[in-house]
JSON list of C-alpha atoms in Angstrom, two decimals:
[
{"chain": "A", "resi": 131, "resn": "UNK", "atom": "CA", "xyz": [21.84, -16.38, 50.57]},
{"chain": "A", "resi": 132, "resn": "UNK", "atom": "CA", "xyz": [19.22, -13.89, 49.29]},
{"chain": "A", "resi": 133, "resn": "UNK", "atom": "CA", "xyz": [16.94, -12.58, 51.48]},
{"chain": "A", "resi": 134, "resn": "UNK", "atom": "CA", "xyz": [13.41, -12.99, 51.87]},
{"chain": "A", "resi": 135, "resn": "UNK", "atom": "CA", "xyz": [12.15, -10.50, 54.41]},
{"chain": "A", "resi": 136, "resn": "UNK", "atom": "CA", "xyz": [8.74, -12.33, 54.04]},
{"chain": "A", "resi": 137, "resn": "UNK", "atom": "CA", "xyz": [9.82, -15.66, 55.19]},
{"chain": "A", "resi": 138, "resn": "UNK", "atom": "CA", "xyz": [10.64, -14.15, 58.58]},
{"chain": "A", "resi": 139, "resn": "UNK", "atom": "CA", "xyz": [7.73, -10.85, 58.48]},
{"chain": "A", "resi": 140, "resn": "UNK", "atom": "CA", "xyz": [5.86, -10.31, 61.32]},
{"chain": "A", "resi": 141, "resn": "UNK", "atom": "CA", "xyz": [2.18, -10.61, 61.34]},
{"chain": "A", "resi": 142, "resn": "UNK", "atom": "CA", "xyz": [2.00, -6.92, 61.07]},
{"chain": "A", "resi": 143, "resn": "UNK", "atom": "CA", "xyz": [4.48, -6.79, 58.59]},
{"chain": "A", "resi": 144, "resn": "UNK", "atom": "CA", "xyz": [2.49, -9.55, 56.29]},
{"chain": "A", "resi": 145, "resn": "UNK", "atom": "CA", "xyz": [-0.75, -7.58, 57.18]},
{"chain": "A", "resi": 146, "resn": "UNK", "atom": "CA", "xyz": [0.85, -4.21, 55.74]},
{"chain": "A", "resi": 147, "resn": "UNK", "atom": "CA", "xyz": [2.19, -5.63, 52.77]},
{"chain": "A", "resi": 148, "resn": "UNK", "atom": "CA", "xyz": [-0.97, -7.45, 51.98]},
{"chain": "A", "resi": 149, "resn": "UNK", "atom": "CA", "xyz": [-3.06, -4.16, 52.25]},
{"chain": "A", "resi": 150, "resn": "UNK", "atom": "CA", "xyz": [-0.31, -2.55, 49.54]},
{"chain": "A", "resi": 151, "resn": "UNK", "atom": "CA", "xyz": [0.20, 1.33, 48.99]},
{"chain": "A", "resi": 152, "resn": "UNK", "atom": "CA", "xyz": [-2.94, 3.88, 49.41]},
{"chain": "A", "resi": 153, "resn": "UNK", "atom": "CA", "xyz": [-4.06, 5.64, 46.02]},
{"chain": "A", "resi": 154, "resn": "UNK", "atom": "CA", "xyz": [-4.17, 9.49, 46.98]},
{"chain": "A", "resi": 155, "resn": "UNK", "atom": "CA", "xyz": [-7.09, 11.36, 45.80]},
{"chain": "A", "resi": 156, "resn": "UNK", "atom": "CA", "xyz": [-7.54, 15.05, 46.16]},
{"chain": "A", "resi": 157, "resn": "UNK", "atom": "CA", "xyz": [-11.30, 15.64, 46.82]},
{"chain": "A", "resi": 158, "resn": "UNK", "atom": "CA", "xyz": [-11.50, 19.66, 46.30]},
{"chain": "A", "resi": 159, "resn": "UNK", "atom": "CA", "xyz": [-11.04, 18.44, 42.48]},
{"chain": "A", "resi": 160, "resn": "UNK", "atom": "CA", "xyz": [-14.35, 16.60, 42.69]},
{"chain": "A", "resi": 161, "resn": "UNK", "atom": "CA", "xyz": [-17.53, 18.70, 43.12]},
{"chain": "A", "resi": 162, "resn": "UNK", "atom": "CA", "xyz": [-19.26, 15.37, 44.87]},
{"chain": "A", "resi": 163, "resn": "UNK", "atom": "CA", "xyz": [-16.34, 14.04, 46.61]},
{"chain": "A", "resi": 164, "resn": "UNK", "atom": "CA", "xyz": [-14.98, 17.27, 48.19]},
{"chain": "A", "resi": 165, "resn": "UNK", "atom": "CA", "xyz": [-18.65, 18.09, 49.84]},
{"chain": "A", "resi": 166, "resn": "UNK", "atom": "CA", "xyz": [-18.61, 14.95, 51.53]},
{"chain": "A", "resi": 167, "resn": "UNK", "atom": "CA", "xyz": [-14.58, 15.15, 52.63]},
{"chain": "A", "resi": 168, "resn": "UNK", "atom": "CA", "xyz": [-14.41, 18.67, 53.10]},
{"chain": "A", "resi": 169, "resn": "UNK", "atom": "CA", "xyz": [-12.11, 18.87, 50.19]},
{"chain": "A", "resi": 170, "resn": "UNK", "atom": "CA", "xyz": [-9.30, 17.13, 52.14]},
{"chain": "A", "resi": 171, "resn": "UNK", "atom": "CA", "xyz": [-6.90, 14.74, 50.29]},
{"chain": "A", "resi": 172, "resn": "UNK", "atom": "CA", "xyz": [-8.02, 11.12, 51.41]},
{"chain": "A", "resi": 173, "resn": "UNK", "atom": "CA", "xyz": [-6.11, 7.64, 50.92]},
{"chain": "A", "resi": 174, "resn": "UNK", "atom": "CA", "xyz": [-8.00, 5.35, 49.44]},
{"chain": "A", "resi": 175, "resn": "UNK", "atom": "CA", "xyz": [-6.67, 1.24, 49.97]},
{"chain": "A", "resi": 176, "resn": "UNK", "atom": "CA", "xyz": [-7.16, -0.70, 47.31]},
{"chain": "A", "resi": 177, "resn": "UNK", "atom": "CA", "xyz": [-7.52, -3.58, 49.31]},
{"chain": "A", "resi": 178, "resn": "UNK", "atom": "CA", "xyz": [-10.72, -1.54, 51.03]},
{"chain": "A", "resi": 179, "resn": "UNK", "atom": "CA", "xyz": [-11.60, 0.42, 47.25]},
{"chain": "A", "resi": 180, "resn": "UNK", "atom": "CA", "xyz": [-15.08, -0.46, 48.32]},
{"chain": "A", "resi": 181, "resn": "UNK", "atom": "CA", "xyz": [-16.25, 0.16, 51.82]},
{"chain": "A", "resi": 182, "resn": "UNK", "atom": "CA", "xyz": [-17.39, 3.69, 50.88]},
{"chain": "A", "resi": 183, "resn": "UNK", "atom": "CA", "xyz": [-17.33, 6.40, 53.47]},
{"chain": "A", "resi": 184, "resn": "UNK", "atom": "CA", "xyz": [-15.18, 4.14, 55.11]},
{"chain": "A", "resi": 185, "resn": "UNK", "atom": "CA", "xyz": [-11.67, 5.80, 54.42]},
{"chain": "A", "resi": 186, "resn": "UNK", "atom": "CA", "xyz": [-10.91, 7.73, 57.84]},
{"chain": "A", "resi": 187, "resn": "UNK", "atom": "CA", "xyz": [-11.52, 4.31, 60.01]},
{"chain": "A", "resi": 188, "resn": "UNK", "atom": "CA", "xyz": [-9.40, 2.16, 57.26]},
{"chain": "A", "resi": 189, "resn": "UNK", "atom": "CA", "xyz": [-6.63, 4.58, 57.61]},
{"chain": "A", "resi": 190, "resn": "UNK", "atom": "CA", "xyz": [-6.49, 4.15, 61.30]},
{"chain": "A", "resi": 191, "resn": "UNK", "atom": "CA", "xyz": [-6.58, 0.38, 61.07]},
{"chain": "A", "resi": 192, "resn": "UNK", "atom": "CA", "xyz": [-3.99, 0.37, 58.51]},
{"chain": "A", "resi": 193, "resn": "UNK", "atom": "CA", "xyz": [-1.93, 3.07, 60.48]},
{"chain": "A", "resi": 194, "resn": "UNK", "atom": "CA", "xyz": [-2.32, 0.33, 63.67]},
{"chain": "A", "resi": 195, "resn": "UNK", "atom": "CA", "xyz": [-0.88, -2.29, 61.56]},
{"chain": "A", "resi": 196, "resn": "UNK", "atom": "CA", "xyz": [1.81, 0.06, 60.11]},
{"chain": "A", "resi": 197, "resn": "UNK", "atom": "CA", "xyz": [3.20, 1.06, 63.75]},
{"chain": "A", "resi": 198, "resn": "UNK", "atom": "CA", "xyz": [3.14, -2.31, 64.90]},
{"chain": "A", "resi": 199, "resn": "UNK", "atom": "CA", "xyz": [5.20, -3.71, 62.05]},
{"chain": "A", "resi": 200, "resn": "UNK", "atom": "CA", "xyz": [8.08, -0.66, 62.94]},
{"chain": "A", "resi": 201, "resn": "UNK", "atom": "CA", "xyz": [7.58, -2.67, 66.52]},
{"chain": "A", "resi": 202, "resn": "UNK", "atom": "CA", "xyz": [5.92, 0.46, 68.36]},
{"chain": "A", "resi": 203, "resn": "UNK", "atom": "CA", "xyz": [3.63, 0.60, 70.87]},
{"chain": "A", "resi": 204, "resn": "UNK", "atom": "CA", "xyz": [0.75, -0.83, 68.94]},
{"chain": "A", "resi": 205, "resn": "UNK", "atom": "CA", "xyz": [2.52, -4.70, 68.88]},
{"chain": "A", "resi": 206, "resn": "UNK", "atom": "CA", "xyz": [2.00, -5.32, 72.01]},
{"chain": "A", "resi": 207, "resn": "UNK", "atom": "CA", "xyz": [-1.76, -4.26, 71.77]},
{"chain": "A", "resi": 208, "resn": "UNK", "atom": "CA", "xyz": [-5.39, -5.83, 70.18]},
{"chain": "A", "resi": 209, "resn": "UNK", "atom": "CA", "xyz": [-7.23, -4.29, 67.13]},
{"chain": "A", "resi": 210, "resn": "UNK", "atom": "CA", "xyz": [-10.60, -3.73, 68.60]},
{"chain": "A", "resi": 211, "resn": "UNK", "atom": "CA", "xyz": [-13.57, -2.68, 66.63]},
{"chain": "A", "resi": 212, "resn": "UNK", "atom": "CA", "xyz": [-16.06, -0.91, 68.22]},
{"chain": "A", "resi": 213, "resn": "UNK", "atom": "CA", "xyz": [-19.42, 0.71, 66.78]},
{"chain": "A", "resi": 214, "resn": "UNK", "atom": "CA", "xyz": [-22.94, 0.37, 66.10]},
{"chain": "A", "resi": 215, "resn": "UNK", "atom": "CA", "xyz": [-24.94, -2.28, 64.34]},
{"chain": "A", "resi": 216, "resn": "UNK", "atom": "CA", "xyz": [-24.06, -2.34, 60.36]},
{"chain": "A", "resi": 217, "resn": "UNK", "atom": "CA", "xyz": [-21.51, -0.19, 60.86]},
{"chain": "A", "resi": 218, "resn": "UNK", "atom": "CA", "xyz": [-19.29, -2.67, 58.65]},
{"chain": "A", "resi": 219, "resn": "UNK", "atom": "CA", "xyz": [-17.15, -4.32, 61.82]},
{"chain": "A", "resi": 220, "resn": "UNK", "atom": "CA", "xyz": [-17.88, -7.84, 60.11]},
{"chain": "A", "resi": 221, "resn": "UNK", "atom": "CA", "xyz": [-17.17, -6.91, 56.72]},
{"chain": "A", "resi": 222, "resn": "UNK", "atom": "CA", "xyz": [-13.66, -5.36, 57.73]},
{"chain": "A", "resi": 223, "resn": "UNK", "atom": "CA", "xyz": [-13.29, -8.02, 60.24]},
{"chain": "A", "resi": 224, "resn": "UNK", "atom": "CA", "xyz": [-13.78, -10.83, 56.84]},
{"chain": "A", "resi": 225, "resn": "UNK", "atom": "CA", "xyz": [-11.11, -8.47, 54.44]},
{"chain": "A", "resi": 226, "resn": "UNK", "atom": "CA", "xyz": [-8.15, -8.92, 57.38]},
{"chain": "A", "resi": 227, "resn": "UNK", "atom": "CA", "xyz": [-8.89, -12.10, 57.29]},
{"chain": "A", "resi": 228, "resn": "UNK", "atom": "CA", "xyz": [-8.27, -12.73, 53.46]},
{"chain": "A", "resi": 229, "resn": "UNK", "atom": "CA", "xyz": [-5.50, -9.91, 53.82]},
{"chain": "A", "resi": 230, "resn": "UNK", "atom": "CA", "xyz": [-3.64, -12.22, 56.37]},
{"chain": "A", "resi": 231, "resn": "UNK", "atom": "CA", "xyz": [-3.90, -15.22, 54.49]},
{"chain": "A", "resi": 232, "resn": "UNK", "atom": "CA", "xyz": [-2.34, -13.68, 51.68]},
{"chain": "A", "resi": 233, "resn": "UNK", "atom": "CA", "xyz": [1.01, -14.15, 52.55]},
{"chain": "A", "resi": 234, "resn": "UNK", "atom": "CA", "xyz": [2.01, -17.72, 54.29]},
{"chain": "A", "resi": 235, "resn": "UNK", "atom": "CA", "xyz": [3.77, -17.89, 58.22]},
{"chain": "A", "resi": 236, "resn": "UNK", "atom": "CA", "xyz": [6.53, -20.51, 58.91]},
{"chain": "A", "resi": 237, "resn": "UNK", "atom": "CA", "xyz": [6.28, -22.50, 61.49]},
{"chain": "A", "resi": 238, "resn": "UNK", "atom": "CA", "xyz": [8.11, -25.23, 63.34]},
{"chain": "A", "resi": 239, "resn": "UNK", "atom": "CA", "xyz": [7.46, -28.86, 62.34]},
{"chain": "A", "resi": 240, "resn": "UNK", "atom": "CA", "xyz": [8.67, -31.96, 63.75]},
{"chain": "A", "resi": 241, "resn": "UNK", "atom": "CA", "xyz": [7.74, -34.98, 61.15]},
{"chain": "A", "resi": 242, "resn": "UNK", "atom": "CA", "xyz": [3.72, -34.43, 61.60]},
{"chain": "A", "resi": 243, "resn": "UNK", "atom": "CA", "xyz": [3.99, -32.38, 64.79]},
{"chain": "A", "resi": 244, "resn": "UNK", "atom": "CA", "xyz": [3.49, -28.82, 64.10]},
{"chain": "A", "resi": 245, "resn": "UNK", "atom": "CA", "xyz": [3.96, -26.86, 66.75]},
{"chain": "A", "resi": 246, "resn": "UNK", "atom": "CA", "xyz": [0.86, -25.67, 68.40]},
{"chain": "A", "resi": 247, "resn": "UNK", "atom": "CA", "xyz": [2.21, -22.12, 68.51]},
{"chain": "A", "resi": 248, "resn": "UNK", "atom": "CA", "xyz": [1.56, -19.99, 65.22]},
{"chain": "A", "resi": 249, "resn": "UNK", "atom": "CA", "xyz": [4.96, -17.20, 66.19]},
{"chain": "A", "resi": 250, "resn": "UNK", "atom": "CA", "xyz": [7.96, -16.49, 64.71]},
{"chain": "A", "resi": 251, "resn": "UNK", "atom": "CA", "xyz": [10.30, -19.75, 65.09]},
{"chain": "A", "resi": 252, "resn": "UNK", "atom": "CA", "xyz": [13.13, -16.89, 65.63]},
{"chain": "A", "resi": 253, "resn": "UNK", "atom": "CA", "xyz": [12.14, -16.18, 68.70]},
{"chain": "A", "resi": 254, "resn": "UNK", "atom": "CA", "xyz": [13.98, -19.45, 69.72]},
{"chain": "A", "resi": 255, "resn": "UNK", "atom": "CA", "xyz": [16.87, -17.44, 68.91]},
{"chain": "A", "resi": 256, "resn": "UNK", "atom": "CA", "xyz": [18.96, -15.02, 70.94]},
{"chain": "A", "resi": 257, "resn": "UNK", "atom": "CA", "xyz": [19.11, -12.03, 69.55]},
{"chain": "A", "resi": 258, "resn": "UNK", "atom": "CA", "xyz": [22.53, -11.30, 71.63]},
{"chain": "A", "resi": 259, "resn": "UNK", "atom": "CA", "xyz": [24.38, -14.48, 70.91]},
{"chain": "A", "resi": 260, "resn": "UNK", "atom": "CA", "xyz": [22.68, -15.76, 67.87]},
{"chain": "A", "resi": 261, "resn": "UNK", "atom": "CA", "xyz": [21.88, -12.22, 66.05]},
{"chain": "A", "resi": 262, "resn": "UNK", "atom": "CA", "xyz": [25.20, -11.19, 64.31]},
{"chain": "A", "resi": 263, "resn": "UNK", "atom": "CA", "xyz": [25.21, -15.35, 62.63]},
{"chain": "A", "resi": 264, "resn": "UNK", "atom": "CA", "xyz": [21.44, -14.79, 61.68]},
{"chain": "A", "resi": 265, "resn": "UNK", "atom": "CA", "xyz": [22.39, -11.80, 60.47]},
{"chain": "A", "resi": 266, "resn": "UNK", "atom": "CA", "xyz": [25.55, -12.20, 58.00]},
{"chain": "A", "resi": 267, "resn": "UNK", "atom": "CA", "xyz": [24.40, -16.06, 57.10]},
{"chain": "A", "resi": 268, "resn": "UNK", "atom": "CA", "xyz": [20.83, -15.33, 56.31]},
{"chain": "A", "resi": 269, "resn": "UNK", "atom": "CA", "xyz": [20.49, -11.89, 56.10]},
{"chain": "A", "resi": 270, "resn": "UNK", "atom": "CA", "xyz": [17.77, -11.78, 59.01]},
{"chain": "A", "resi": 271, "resn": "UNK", "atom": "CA", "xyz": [18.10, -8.44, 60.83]},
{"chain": "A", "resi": 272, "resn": "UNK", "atom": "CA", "xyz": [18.62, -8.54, 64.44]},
{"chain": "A", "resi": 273, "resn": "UNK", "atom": "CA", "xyz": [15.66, -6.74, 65.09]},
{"chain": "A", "resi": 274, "resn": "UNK", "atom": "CA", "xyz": [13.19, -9.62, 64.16]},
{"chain": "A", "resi": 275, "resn": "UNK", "atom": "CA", "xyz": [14.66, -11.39, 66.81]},
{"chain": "A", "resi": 276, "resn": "UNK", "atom": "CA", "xyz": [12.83, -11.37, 69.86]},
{"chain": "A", "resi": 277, "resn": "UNK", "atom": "CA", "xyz": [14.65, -13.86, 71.84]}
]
């Protein structure tokens, strides 16, 4: 069976993906751009290409979402965003949202009962018992497994 890593992807996992790879821009090559970076090299999403001035706080939201997809600390915790009025919270609050809906989550269904909680259906697994059969049939790896 071929595998589909996004049929079983975390919501971290689906969030990273969605965002996609940073473009990498080297601002001491840009008169304008390296007085207002200090002419560091800056990531720029395109996802986020235009909240300008916004590039250090989208790199620790996408770092947050990167950590807790490799299952660190950060899963187990809430993006919270904090500042002061029209600081953009809303607008980057509105671009997860699209970013999350980008790529679908399966669910469990019984006829027209879904069930009323949106998690990974593997969790209903063992990750002991069930883990190496996931693993060889489906090609799931045992560390999606939460049990």
């Amino acid at each position: 069976m071929p595998k589909r890593p996004m049929a079983y992807a975390s919501a971290a996992e689906r969030m990273v993906a969605a965002i996609g790879e940073p473009q990498i821009v080297d601002t001491a090559r840009d008169a304008r751009l390296g007085r207002i970076f200090m002419n560091r090299t800056i990531k720029i999403y395109p996802a986020f290409a235009e909240f300008f001035g916004m590039e250090d706080t989208i790199e620790r939201i996408v770092n947050f979402f990167r950590y807790s997809a490799q299952g660190l600390e950060e899963r187990k915790q809430i993006l919270y965003l904090l500042g002061p009025v029209g600081g953009g919270k809303s607008s980057i609050a509105e671009r997860l949202k699209l970013l999350m809906e980008k790529f679908p989550i399966y669910v469990l269904k019984a006829g027209d009962q879904m069930s009323p909680v949106f998690e990974s259906p593997l969790g209903l697994f063992d990750p002991e018992h069930m883990g190496p059969e996931l693993e060889e049939q489906f090609g799931i790896p045992r560390r999606v497994s939460t049990g």
